[in-house]
């Protein structure tokens, strides 16, 4: 008769403790007689000792109930015990790299720092780690919400106020991973200081805050910009400037109110921010145009109604050449000049007379071609789009196009409705006309794109020849940096914190320096062309699904300022039918019907909350299968995922969900479930959720390397692990009781940095 | 009037373990037993017990013995149940705080070799076991202390009950009438008989105004909380059905009817454990009584199934009790229904009914779940068939005649629950899984 009494079942548990106690006595017996043994050479012991690399958790508050301690390491043997403050506790052998043990409540009843080590049955003991039992309440995980200021200049010592949530007196501030001096102010503010020695290289830096255990953890990372230098101001009152990349000189037209440089073109060495010389020209020089071969600088004078060329090899001004007289309105005055490509002596001039009669004419060394475009809708801002037969421009913010031939210039009817913005600066490159209004048109005036976050008036636009990025100087004197292909903002550079609002005539001097005019002052500023805060889309692939399924996967991005805004990029392919990309990055919906297996390729655009916003794109795809997805209950049939957050369920009964991802050696990953906490997040409080997740991280051989049941304060699970090797990794999710049901919903988040 | 609801602790040694099963039977056979078969006493002969030597409050030893016999008699007098209890003698010592632990720790002691009824004369033993002051709110407790399976039957072997005399010592506070004290120990001896708590007319717990005669008549003696009402010396229909299921006389099957089925999620096939199912006789307008509150029988879905199957990662083997037959996960059985017309409803088990006050298979784990889906209460609605899209309040009247076993179309499909699998797996994968080939368990389970 089989008889397993209730009492016996209780006794079994007690027996386990007894066995454990026996093991803890350790030592080997031996015995026998005692005669002097012959000398022998002891064999070389090659059996490795166990090592401990991590514990989960590493601390609990005093008075914590009994909990499961997971120990990760190497060379664990079946039957190993955990030595908790030198007392043996039996373990559950989870493989050579993982053990678990139940730590009784009595072991953590009071504040202490018990040692933890692993002893194999052969007596070999690992190194010792220290566990923390604290009477202090659990520290919250810190969160950085802002930095003030958000940038500083290199080679200066400065102070940054780190603002956020959950700071504690023991919280530390890190600057690109290195701790820096800081002073705790309150739970929302820490003052940090960075010495000049730590701020010598311009670029993007990351602030983070670490709060010690119990609880605590590492915050999100907040971007900080270190710019090269504060702008230099040239002591010239100027109206316009151009840059001669051949001679590395700036040419500026002196303002009439500059007592020294009025009626002169000033030559500046931007490398030293010094004035090289000045060239006397006709009174009231304003607009400037540099010939394509850099041999001549054309100067327009509204005051005189003339144009004038300067030989840049000799810095000798030519004669003042009047534009002529309008029969009704009198003197014709130059508004803007545009040097014709390939013809240094030819210049296009937008003109007006008495500020009401506008026209565009072509001058060959001061002689106007006969056909002159006249009317009320002619552009005041003009440029040659790399070819001598066309002029592009804007009139009252409307795109205009003119044809140029030997007879002169003719306004074309483009029917363009594109708005380029009043007083916008224009820049042409590779078939596109960029405006500081943010709009981009082709040579027909058709809108081909928009630079997000720009819309304004005035300003300046140019292109970084080294990186191909479009640079827009906005009214706040931030240099907005855009990727020329995607038209996405990739950062910004605060050029002149002490300059005035508004700027124009930007000129790029080299890979990191710019000259521009603000409030008639010439500034030379430096900035990193790849500024901080560029978000990186962490999600690289998405799991497949099938029609009728509720798809729920949240994309993630890092190194960006939250909150993020997600959308499909312009020109992206569609999502599978029934799915939508929500603003918070969640791809959600019930997958619609399709006829055959289909892969949907699309591009997501994420924009962060920095000002101006920074964005990034990622090409992703979702495969929708009409055939069975199979089950993901084991490594061989795992669901491939990448960093992000997915919604799943442990259902039906006994379900185990296995996910796989490609890991990189050295990457710090976290795997976390949200199940018990979902009830709170969704606003419905359920005291006892149906499920209690347990997660396990497995290597490419499907062998466990880390495991967690509950993290402090919740039934949900968390593994933080530094991947030792590159390759495939697996995540197993199941219920602690082996349960499973459709309403056992969980979210699984994978991060990797 | 001050309301005092008293805790009826069902367990002592096992109170914090996961062994307790509920929703009818207190224990159900697990992996080492006849799986899915409730534990019970071998009723071929009377269940014998020994009593303590001491007094019980104001009751003498002899009066206490009579009190004990009277409490057992309530159960053994159920006509449709075949169970009897008989005192086989006295313990050789008066069990007190001074000797309880030594006796409990000696496997050969009288305490461990017999079913014993201890008289905690002044509450000191209760305080010693549950903590100082416990004797002011725990009237007593009872537990099965040993059982075994012979491969054919799962039988109890010994049990223990402690009666706290502090409640009947004539000294306030605490103090209850002897009749109220008896009501409590009818409950505790129900546990000794192998019954778990059950939940019917739960609204009476929080709303004294709803403790009307109809609801109290239907309120099970095995309700987890002793309500501050006039003493209720008789069993409710649910208690009678429960004891008769464990120890049925032949007349039980022929004089009453049964409705059985599964509680399922909205996909119509995934079973839901831990849902309270109640059959209520519809009110007869020809009487002054409300039969729908008086005549009701309950069952908790999955009451035969384990609440803890263990975990392959941690290596924890799970509970030693409860069936692993997945056809039991959502199974409910409302047997012992007096002939009549019934509605069948499902509801959550009160979240406070956990641990020692647990109801259903999850209660002993400290878990109760909210009714899955979008309804707070839902009915079996056969018009035309039960579905996940009917109204929460739509119901059908089910006529039960003697001997009926109604098990077709009686699966209750919850409204608005999530799909059976998530987005990353296919339903077709597990539709062939024998785990969820739902079949109504055979009657042999409860035979």
JSON list of N, CA and C in Angstrom, two decimals, chain A residues 2 5-6 9 70 92 94 543 545 549-551 628-633 647 649 651 653 657 684 688 707 734-738 741-742, chain B residues 32-33 146-147 149 157 265 273 305 307-311 313-314 321 365-366 368-370 372 418-426 428-429:
[
{"chain": "A", "resi": 2, "resn": "UNK", "atom": "N", "xyz": [0.64, 2.02, -0.96]},
{"chain": "A", "resi": 2, "resn": "UNK", "atom": "CA", "xyz": [1.40, 3.27, -1.02]},
{"chain": "A", "resi": 2, "resn": "UNK", "atom": "C", "xyz": [0.89, 4.21, 0.06]},
{"chain": "A", "resi": 5, "resn": "UNK", "atom": "N", "xyz": [1.82, 9.99, 3.75]},
{"chain": "A", "resi": 5, "resn": "UNK", "atom": "CA", "xyz": [0.91, 10.73, 4.62]},
{"chain": "A", "resi": 5, "resn": "UNK", "atom": "C", "xyz": [1.17, 12.22, 4.54]},
{"chain": "A", "resi": 6, "resn": "UNK", "atom": "N", "xyz": [0.19, 12.99, 4.97]},
{"chain": "A", "resi": 6, "resn": "UNK", "atom": "CA", "xyz": [0.34, 14.44, 5.00]},
{"chain": "A", "resi": 6, "resn": "UNK", "atom": "C", "xyz": [1.51, 14.80, 5.90]},
{"chain": "A", "resi": 9, "resn": "UNK", "atom": "N", "xyz": [4.71, 14.27, 4.13]},
{"chain": "A", "resi": 9, "resn": "UNK", "atom": "CA", "xyz": [5.01, 15.32, 3.16]},
{"chain": "A", "resi": 9, "resn": "UNK", "atom": "C", "xyz": [5.58, 16.55, 3.84]},
{"chain": "A", "resi": 70, "resn": "UNK", "atom": "N", "xyz": [19.15, 33.87, -6.30]},
{"chain": "A", "resi": 70, "resn": "UNK", "atom": "CA", "xyz": [19.73, 33.25, -7.48]},
{"chain": "A", "resi": 70, "resn": "UNK", "atom": "C", "xyz": [21.19, 33.67, -7.58]},
{"chain": "A", "resi": 92, "resn": "UNK", "atom": "N", "xyz": [18.89, 24.61, -5.31]},
{"chain": "A", "resi": 92, "resn": "UNK", "atom": "CA", "xyz": [18.34, 23.94, -6.48]},
{"chain": "A", "resi": 92, "resn": "UNK", "atom": "C", "xyz": [19.35, 24.15, -7.60]},
{"chain": "A", "resi": 94, "resn": "UNK", "atom": "N", "xyz": [20.58, 24.58, -11.03]},
{"chain": "A", "resi": 94, "resn": "UNK", "atom": "CA", "xyz": [19.99, 25.02, -12.30]},
{"chain": "A", "resi": 94, "resn": "UNK", "atom": "C", "xyz": [20.99, 24.90, -13.43]},
{"chain": "A", "resi": 543, "resn": "UNK", "atom": "N", "xyz": [8.82, 40.54, -34.22]},
{"chain": "A", "resi": 543, "resn": "UNK", "atom": "CA", "xyz": [8.35, 39.17, -34.37]},
{"chain": "A", "resi": 543, "resn": "UNK", "atom": "C", "xyz": [7.23, 39.05, -35.39]},
{"chain": "A", "resi": 545, "resn": "UNK", "atom": "N", "xyz": [3.74, 37.35, -36.96]},
{"chain": "A", "resi": 545, "resn": "UNK", "atom": "CA", "xyz": [2.43, 37.07, -36.38]},
{"chain": "A", "resi": 545, "resn": "UNK", "atom": "C", "xyz": [1.53, 36.52, -37.48]},
{"chain": "A", "resi": 549, "resn": "UNK", "atom": "N", "xyz": [-4.52, 37.92, -34.89]},
{"chain": "A", "resi": 549, "resn": "UNK", "atom": "CA", "xyz": [-3.79, 38.08, -33.63]},
{"chain": "A", "resi": 549, "resn": "UNK", "atom": "C", "xyz": [-3.80, 39.55, -33.18]},
{"chain": "A", "resi": 550, "resn": "UNK", "atom": "N", "xyz": [-3.76, 39.72, -31.88]},
{"chain": "A", "resi": 550, "resn": "UNK", "atom": "CA", "xyz": [-3.60, 41.06, -31.32]},
{"chain": "A", "resi": 550, "resn": "UNK", "atom": "C", "xyz": [-2.10, 41.32, -31.21]},
{"chain": "A", "resi": 551, "resn": "UNK", "atom": "N", "xyz": [-1.59, 42.13, -32.11]},
{"chain": "A", "resi": 551, "resn": "UNK", "atom": "CA", "xyz": [-0.15, 42.43, -32.13]},
{"chain": "A", "resi": 551, "resn": "UNK", "atom": "C", "xyz": [0.12, 43.58, -31.19]},
{"chain": "A", "resi": 628, "resn": "UNK", "atom": "N", "xyz": [0.55, 28.28, -39.70]},
{"chain": "A", "resi": 628, "resn": "UNK", "atom": "CA", "xyz": [0.69, 28.29, -38.25]},
{"chain": "A", "resi": 628, "resn": "UNK", "atom": "C", "xyz": [2.00, 28.92, -37.81]},
{"chain": "A", "resi": 629, "resn": "UNK", "atom": "N", "xyz": [1.93, 29.69, -36.76]},
{"chain": "A", "resi": 629, "resn": "UNK", "atom": "CA", "xyz": [3.14, 30.26, -36.17]},
{"chain": "A", "resi": 629, "resn": "UNK", "atom": "C", "xyz": [3.88, 29.22, -35.34]},
{"chain": "A", "resi": 630, "resn": "UNK", "atom": "N", "xyz": [3.22, 28.13, -35.06]},
{"chain": "A", "resi": 630, "resn": "UNK", "atom": "CA", "xyz": [3.82, 27.15, -34.17]},
{"chain": "A", "resi": 630, "resn": "UNK", "atom": "C", "xyz": [3.76, 27.63, -32.74]},
{"chain": "A", "resi": 631, "resn": "UNK", "atom": "N", "xyz": [4.47, 26.94, -31.89]},
{"chain": "A", "resi": 631, "resn": "UNK", "atom": "CA", "xyz": [4.54, 27.35, -30.50]},
{"chain": "A", "resi": 631, "resn": "UNK", "atom": "C", "xyz": [5.97, 27.78, -30.19]},
{"chain": "A", "resi": 632, "resn": "UNK", "atom": "N", "xyz": [6.11, 28.66, -29.23]},
{"chain": "A", "resi": 632, "resn": "UNK", "atom": "CA", "xyz": [7.44, 29.12, -28.85]},
{"chain": "A", "resi": 632, "resn": "UNK", "atom": "C", "xyz": [7.79, 28.60, -27.45]},
{"chain": "A", "resi": 633, "resn": "UNK", "atom": "N", "xyz": [7.51, 27.34, -27.26]},
{"chain": "A", "resi": 633, "resn": "UNK", "atom": "CA", "xyz": [7.70, 26.78, -25.93]},
{"chain": "A", "resi": 633, "resn": "UNK", "atom": "C", "xyz": [9.13, 26.33, -25.65]},
{"chain": "A", "resi": 647, "resn": "UNK", "atom": "N", "xyz": [3.88, 42.46, -25.69]},
{"chain": "A", "resi": 647, "resn": "UNK", "atom": "CA", "xyz": [2.82, 41.96, -24.83]},
{"chain": "A", "resi": 647, "resn": "UNK", "atom": "C", "xyz": [2.54, 40.52, -25.20]},
{"chain": "A", "resi": 649, "resn": "UNK", "atom": "N", "xyz": [1.08, 36.50, -23.40]},
{"chain": "A", "resi": 649, "resn": "UNK", "atom": "CA", "xyz": [0.30, 35.87, -22.33]},
{"chain": "A", "resi": 649, "resn": "UNK", "atom": "C", "xyz": [0.82, 34.46, -22.13]},
{"chain": "A", "resi": 651, "resn": "UNK", "atom": "N", "xyz": [-0.47, 31.35, -21.82]},
{"chain": "A", "resi": 651, "resn": "UNK", "atom": "CA", "xyz": [-1.72, 30.65, -22.07]},
{"chain": "A", "resi": 651, "resn": "UNK", "atom": "C", "xyz": [-1.50, 29.74, -23.28]},
{"chain": "A", "resi": 653, "resn": "UNK", "atom": "N", "xyz": [-2.83, 26.64, -20.33]},
{"chain": "A", "resi": 653, "resn": "UNK", "atom": "CA", "xyz": [-2.26, 26.17, -19.07]},
{"chain": "A", "resi": 653, "resn": "UNK", "atom": "C", "xyz": [-0.87, 25.59, -19.27]},
{"chain": "A", "resi": 657, "resn": "UNK", "atom": "N", "xyz": [6.84, 30.54, -22.68]},
{"chain": "A", "resi": 657, "resn": "UNK", "atom": "CA", "xyz": [7.17, 31.34, -23.86]},
{"chain": "A", "resi": 657, "resn": "UNK", "atom": "C", "xyz": [8.67, 31.53, -23.93]},
{"chain": "A", "resi": 684, "resn": "UNK", "atom": "N", "xyz": [-6.32, 49.45, -12.95]},
{"chain": "A", "resi": 684, "resn": "UNK", "atom": "CA", "xyz": [-7.20, 48.52, -12.27]},
{"chain": "A", "resi": 684, "resn": "UNK", "atom": "C", "xyz": [-6.40, 47.78, -11.23]},
{"chain": "A", "resi": 688, "resn": "UNK", "atom": "N", "xyz": [-4.36, 40.43, -6.08]},
{"chain": "A", "resi": 688, "resn": "UNK", "atom": "CA", "xyz": [-3.64, 39.19, -6.32]},
{"chain": "A", "resi": 688, "resn": "UNK", "atom": "C", "xyz": [-3.72, 38.83, -7.79]},
{"chain": "A", "resi": 707, "resn": "UNK", "atom": "N", "xyz": [18.68, 33.67, -13.89]},
{"chain": "A", "resi": 707, "resn": "UNK", "atom": "CA", "xyz": [17.27, 33.41, -13.64]},
{"chain": "A", "resi": 707, "resn": "UNK", "atom": "C", "xyz": [16.77, 34.37, -12.58]},
{"chain": "A", "resi": 734, "resn": "UNK", "atom": "N", "xyz": [7.75, 31.91, -17.76]},
{"chain": "A", "resi": 734, "resn": "UNK", "atom": "CA", "xyz": [6.69, 31.01, -17.33]},
{"chain": "A", "resi": 734, "resn": "UNK", "atom": "C", "xyz": [6.19, 31.45, -15.96]},
{"chain": "A", "resi": 735, "resn": "UNK", "atom": "N", "xyz": [5.16, 30.81, -15.54]},
{"chain": "A", "resi": 735, "resn": "UNK", "atom": "CA", "xyz": [4.56, 31.15, -14.25]},
{"chain": "A", "resi": 735, "resn": "UNK", "atom": "C", "xyz": [5.22, 30.35, -13.14]},
{"chain": "A", "resi": 736, "resn": "UNK", "atom": "N", "xyz": [5.35, 30.97, -11.98]},
{"chain": "A", "resi": 736, "resn": "UNK", "atom": "CA", "xyz": [6.03, 30.29, -10.88]},
{"chain": "A", "resi": 736, "resn": "UNK", "atom": "C", "xyz": [5.29, 29.04, -10.45]},
{"chain": "A", "resi": 737, "resn": "UNK", "atom": "N", "xyz": [4.00, 29.00, -10.72]},
{"chain": "A", "resi": 737, "resn": "UNK", "atom": "CA", "xyz": [3.22, 27.81, -10.34]},
{"chain": "A", "resi": 737, "resn": "UNK", "atom": "C", "xyz": [2.96, 26.91, -11.53]},
{"chain": "A", "resi": 738, "resn": "UNK", "atom": "N", "xyz": [3.53, 27.24, -12.66]},
{"chain": "A", "resi": 738, "resn": "UNK", "atom": "CA", "xyz": [3.28, 26.44, -13.85]},
{"chain": "A", "resi": 738, "resn": "UNK", "atom": "C", "xyz": [1.89, 26.68, -14.41]},
{"chain": "A", "resi": 741, "resn": "UNK", "atom": "N", "xyz": [-3.11, 30.98, -18.42]},
{"chain": "A", "resi": 741, "resn": "UNK", "atom": "CA", "xyz": [-4.49, 31.26, -18.78]},
{"chain": "A", "resi": 741, "resn": "UNK", "atom": "C", "xyz": [-4.50, 32.54, -19.59]},
{"chain": "A", "resi": 742, "resn": "UNK", "atom": "N", "xyz": [-5.53, 32.75, -20.40]},
{"chain": "A", "resi": 742, "resn": "UNK", "atom": "CA", "xyz": [-5.50, 33.91, -21.31]},
{"chain": "A", "resi": 742, "resn": "UNK", "atom": "C", "xyz": [-5.37, 35.25, -20.61]},
{"chain": "B", "resi": 32, "resn": "UNK", "atom": "N", "xyz": [0.93, 11.76, -6.15]},
{"chain": "B", "resi": 32, "resn": "UNK", "atom": "CA", "xyz": [1.22, 10.47, -5.50]},
{"chain": "B", "resi": 32, "resn": "UNK", "atom": "C", "xyz": [-0.04, 9.75, -5.06]},
{"chain": "B", "resi": 33, "resn": "UNK", "atom": "N", "xyz": [-1.16, 10.32, -5.39]},
{"chain": "B", "resi": 33, "resn": "UNK", "atom": "CA", "xyz": [-2.43, 9.76, -4.91]},
{"chain": "B", "resi": 33, "resn": "UNK", "atom": "C", "xyz": [-3.28, 9.32, -6.10]},
{"chain": "B", "resi": 146, "resn": "UNK", "atom": "N", "xyz": [-3.43, 13.81, 8.90]},
{"chain": "B", "resi": 146, "resn": "UNK", "atom": "CA", "xyz": [-2.80, 12.69, 8.20]},
{"chain": "B", "resi": 146, "resn": "UNK", "atom": "C", "xyz": [-3.79, 12.08, 7.23]},
{"chain": "B", "resi": 147, "resn": "UNK", "atom": "N", "xyz": [-3.24, 11.60, 6.13]},
{"chain": "B", "resi": 147, "resn": "UNK", "atom": "CA", "xyz": [-4.06, 10.93, 5.15]},
{"chain": "B", "resi": 147, "resn": "UNK", "atom": "C", "xyz": [-3.16, 10.09, 4.27]},
{"chain": "B", "resi": 149, "resn": "UNK", "atom": "N", "xyz": [-3.07, 7.44, 0.48]},
{"chain": "B", "resi": 149, "resn": "UNK", "atom": "CA", "xyz": [-3.75, 6.85, -0.67]},
{"chain": "B", "resi": 149, "resn": "UNK", "atom": "C", "xyz": [-3.33, 5.39, -0.79]},
{"chain": "B", "resi": 157, "resn": "UNK", "atom": "N", "xyz": [-6.70, 9.93, 7.76]},
{"chain": "B", "resi": 157, "resn": "UNK", "atom": "CA", "xyz": [-6.41, 9.00, 8.86]},
{"chain": "B", "resi": 157, "resn": "UNK", "atom": "C", "xyz": [-6.57, 9.67, 10.22]},
{"chain": "B", "resi": 265, "resn": "UNK", "atom": "N", "xyz": [-12.83, 30.50, -20.99]},
{"chain": "B", "resi": 265, "resn": "UNK", "atom": "CA", "xyz": [-12.58, 31.85, -21.49]},
{"chain": "B", "resi": 265, "resn": "UNK", "atom": "C", "xyz": [-13.34, 32.05, -22.80]},
{"chain": "B", "resi": 273, "resn": "UNK", "atom": "N", "xyz": [-9.82, 28.47, -14.05]},
{"chain": "B", "resi": 273, "resn": "UNK", "atom": "CA", "xyz": [-9.85, 27.94, -12.69]},
{"chain": "B", "resi": 273, "resn": "UNK", "atom": "C", "xyz": [-10.12, 29.07, -11.70]},
{"chain": "B", "resi": 305, "resn": "UNK", "atom": "N", "xyz": [-8.44, 20.47, -9.46]},
{"chain": "B", "resi": 305, "resn": "UNK", "atom": "CA", "xyz": [-7.15, 20.65, -10.13]},
{"chain": "B", "resi": 305, "resn": "UNK", "atom": "C", "xyz": [-6.15, 21.32, -9.19]},
{"chain": "B", "resi": 307, "resn": "UNK", "atom": "N", "xyz": [-3.46, 23.76, -7.66]},
{"chain": "B", "resi": 307, "resn": "UNK", "atom": "CA", "xyz": [-3.25, 25.20, -7.73]},
{"chain": "B", "resi": 307, "resn": "UNK", "atom": "C", "xyz": [-1.78, 25.53, -7.97]},
{"chain": "B", "resi": 308, "resn": "UNK", "atom": "N", "xyz": [-0.95, 24.54, -7.91]},
{"chain": "B", "resi": 308, "resn": "UNK", "atom": "CA", "xyz": [0.48, 24.80, -8.03]},
{"chain": "B", "resi": 308, "resn": "UNK", "atom": "C", "xyz": [1.14, 23.59, -8.66]},
{"chain": "B", "resi": 309, "resn": "UNK", "atom": "N", "xyz": [1.39, 23.71, -9.95]},
{"chain": "B", "resi": 309, "resn": "UNK", "atom": "CA", "xyz": [1.97, 22.58, -10.66]},
{"chain": "B", "resi": 309, "resn": "UNK", "atom": "C", "xyz": [3.48, 22.58, -10.60]},
{"chain": "B", "resi": 310, "resn": "UNK", "atom": "N", "xyz": [4.06, 23.62, -10.02]},
{"chain": "B", "resi": 310, "resn": "UNK", "atom": "CA", "xyz": [5.52, 23.67, -9.93]},
{"chain": "B", "resi": 310, "resn": "UNK", "atom": "C", "xyz": [6.13, 24.43, -11.08]},
{"chain": "B", "resi": 311, "resn": "UNK", "atom": "N", "xyz": [7.45, 24.49, -11.09]},
{"chain": "B", "resi": 311, "resn": "UNK", "atom": "CA", "xyz": [8.15, 25.36, -12.01]},
{"chain": "B", "resi": 311, "resn": "UNK", "atom": "C", "xyz": [9.42, 24.68, -12.48]},
{"chain": "B", "resi": 313, "resn": "UNK", "atom": "N", "xyz": [11.89, 25.89, -14.05]},
{"chain": "B", "resi": 313, "resn": "UNK", "atom": "CA", "xyz": [13.11, 26.68, -13.93]},
{"chain": "B", "resi": 313, "resn": "UNK", "atom": "C", "xyz": [13.68, 26.57, -12.52]},
{"chain": "B", "resi": 314, "resn": "UNK", "atom": "N", "xyz": [12.84, 26.82, -11.56]},
{"chain": "B", "resi": 314, "resn": "UNK", "atom": "CA", "xyz": [13.34, 26.80, -10.19]},
{"chain": "B", "resi": 314, "resn": "UNK", "atom": "C", "xyz": [13.45, 25.39, -9.63]},
{"chain": "B", "resi": 321, "resn": "UNK", "atom": "N", "xyz": [-0.75, 18.09, -3.81]},
{"chain": "B", "resi": 321, "resn": "UNK", "atom": "CA", "xyz": [-2.18, 17.82, -3.93]},
{"chain": "B", "resi": 321, "resn": "UNK", "atom": "C", "xyz": [-2.74, 18.37, -5.23]},
{"chain": "B", "resi": 365, "resn": "UNK", "atom": "N", "xyz": [-3.38, 29.57, -1.67]},
{"chain": "B", "resi": 365, "resn": "UNK", "atom": "CA", "xyz": [-2.13, 30.18, -2.12]},
{"chain": "B", "resi": 365, "resn": "UNK", "atom": "C", "xyz": [-2.10, 31.67, -1.85]},
{"chain": "B", "resi": 366, "resn": "UNK", "atom": "N", "xyz": [-3.18, 32.16, -1.27]},
{"chain": "B", "resi": 366, "resn": "UNK", "atom": "CA", "xyz": [-3.25, 33.61, -1.05]},
{"chain": "B", "resi": 366, "resn": "UNK", "atom": "C", "xyz": [-3.68, 34.35, -2.29]},
{"chain": "B", "resi": 368, "resn": "UNK", "atom": "N", "xyz": [-6.83, 35.21, -5.06]},
{"chain": "B", "resi": 368, "resn": "UNK", "atom": "CA", "xyz": [-8.16, 35.13, -5.64]},
{"chain": "B", "resi": 368, "resn": "UNK", "atom": "C", "xyz": [-8.16, 36.01, -6.87]},
{"chain": "B", "resi": 369, "resn": "UNK", "atom": "N", "xyz": [-8.87, 35.61, -7.86]},
{"chain": "B", "resi": 369, "resn": "UNK", "atom": "CA", "xyz": [-8.85, 36.37, -9.11]},
{"chain": "B", "resi": 369, "resn": "UNK", "atom": "C", "xyz": [-10.18, 37.06, -9.31]},
{"chain": "B", "resi": 370, "resn": "UNK", "atom": "N", "xyz": [-10.10, 38.15, -9.98]},
{"chain": "B", "resi": 370, "resn": "UNK", "atom": "CA", "xyz": [-11.32, 38.81, -10.40]},
{"chain": "B", "resi": 370, "resn": "UNK", "atom": "C", "xyz": [-11.93, 37.99, -11.52]},
{"chain": "B", "resi": 372, "resn": "UNK", "atom": "N", "xyz": [-12.69, 36.80, -14.77]},
{"chain": "B", "resi": 372, "resn": "UNK", "atom": "CA", "xyz": [-12.10, 37.23, -16.04]},
{"chain": "B", "resi": 372, "resn": "UNK", "atom": "C", "xyz": [-13.16, 37.79, -16.98]},
{"chain": "B", "resi": 418, "resn": "UNK", "atom": "N", "xyz": [-9.27, 37.69, -22.98]},
{"chain": "B", "resi": 418, "resn": "UNK", "atom": "CA", "xyz": [-8.26, 37.71, -24.04]},
{"chain": "B", "resi": 418, "resn": "UNK", "atom": "C", "xyz": [-8.25, 36.40, -24.83]},
{"chain": "B", "resi": 419, "resn": "UNK", "atom": "N", "xyz": [-7.60, 36.44, -26.01]},
{"chain": "B", "resi": 419, "resn": "UNK", "atom": "CA", "xyz": [-7.49, 35.22, -26.82]},
{"chain": "B", "resi": 419, "resn": "UNK", "atom": "C", "xyz": [-6.73, 34.12, -26.08]},
{"chain": "B", "resi": 420, "resn": "UNK", "atom": "N", "xyz": [-6.92, 32.91, -26.56]},
{"chain": "B", "resi": 420, "resn": "UNK", "atom": "CA", "xyz": [-6.31, 31.75, -25.90]},
{"chain": "B", "resi": 420, "resn": "UNK", "atom": "C", "xyz": [-4.80, 31.70, -26.04]},
{"chain": "B", "resi": 421, "resn": "UNK", "atom": "N", "xyz": [-4.28, 32.31, -27.09]},
{"chain": "B", "resi": 421, "resn": "UNK", "atom": "CA", "xyz": [-2.82, 32.42, -27.22]},
{"chain": "B", "resi": 421, "resn": "UNK", "atom": "C", "xyz": [-2.49, 33.84, -27.62]},
{"chain": "B", "resi": 422, "resn": "UNK", "atom": "N", "xyz": [-1.24, 34.22, -27.37]},
{"chain": "B", "resi": 422, "resn": "UNK", "atom": "CA", "xyz": [-0.85, 35.58, -27.71]},
{"chain": "B", "resi": 422, "resn": "UNK", "atom": "C", "xyz": [-0.48, 35.68, -29.19]},
{"chain": "B", "resi": 423, "resn": "UNK", "atom": "N", "xyz": [0.08, 36.82, -29.55]},
{"chain": "B", "resi": 423, "resn": "UNK", "atom": "CA", "xyz": [0.32, 37.09, -30.97]},
{"chain": "B", "resi": 423, "resn": "UNK", "atom": "C", "xyz": [1.46, 36.29, -31.54]},
{"chain": "B", "resi": 424, "resn": "UNK", "atom": "N", "xyz": [2.22, 35.61, -30.70]},
{"chain": "B", "resi": 424, "resn": "UNK", "atom": "CA", "xyz": [3.46, 35.00, -31.19]},
{"chain": "B", "resi": 424, "resn": "UNK", "atom": "C", "xyz": [3.33, 33.49, -31.34]},
{"chain": "B", "resi": 425, "resn": "UNK", "atom": "N", "xyz": [2.16, 32.97, -31.05]},
{"chain": "B", "resi": 425, "resn": "UNK", "atom": "CA", "xyz": [1.93, 31.54, -31.19]},
{"chain": "B", "resi": 425, "resn": "UNK", "atom": "C", "xyz": [0.60, 31.33, -31.91]},
{"chain": "B", "resi": 426, "resn": "UNK", "atom": "N", "xyz": [0.42, 30.10, -32.39]},
{"chain": "B", "resi": 426, "resn": "UNK", "atom": "CA", "xyz": [-0.81, 29.79, -33.11]},
{"chain": "B", "resi": 426, "resn": "UNK", "atom": "C", "xyz": [-1.74, 28.95, -32.26]},
{"chain": "B", "resi": 428, "resn": "UNK", "atom": "N", "xyz": [-3.64, 26.88, -33.45]},
{"chain": "B", "resi": 428, "resn": "UNK", "atom": "CA", "xyz": [-3.66, 25.53, -34.02]},
{"chain": "B", "resi": 428, "resn": "UNK", "atom": "C", "xyz": [-2.61, 24.65, -33.38]},
{"chain": "B", "resi": 429, "resn": "UNK", "atom": "N", "xyz": [-1.60, 25.28, -32.83]},
{"chain": "B", "resi": 429, "resn": "UNK", "atom": "CA", "xyz": [-0.53, 24.50, -32.22]},
{"chain": "B", "resi": 429, "resn": "UNK", "atom": "C", "xyz": [-1.03, 23.74, -31.00]}
]
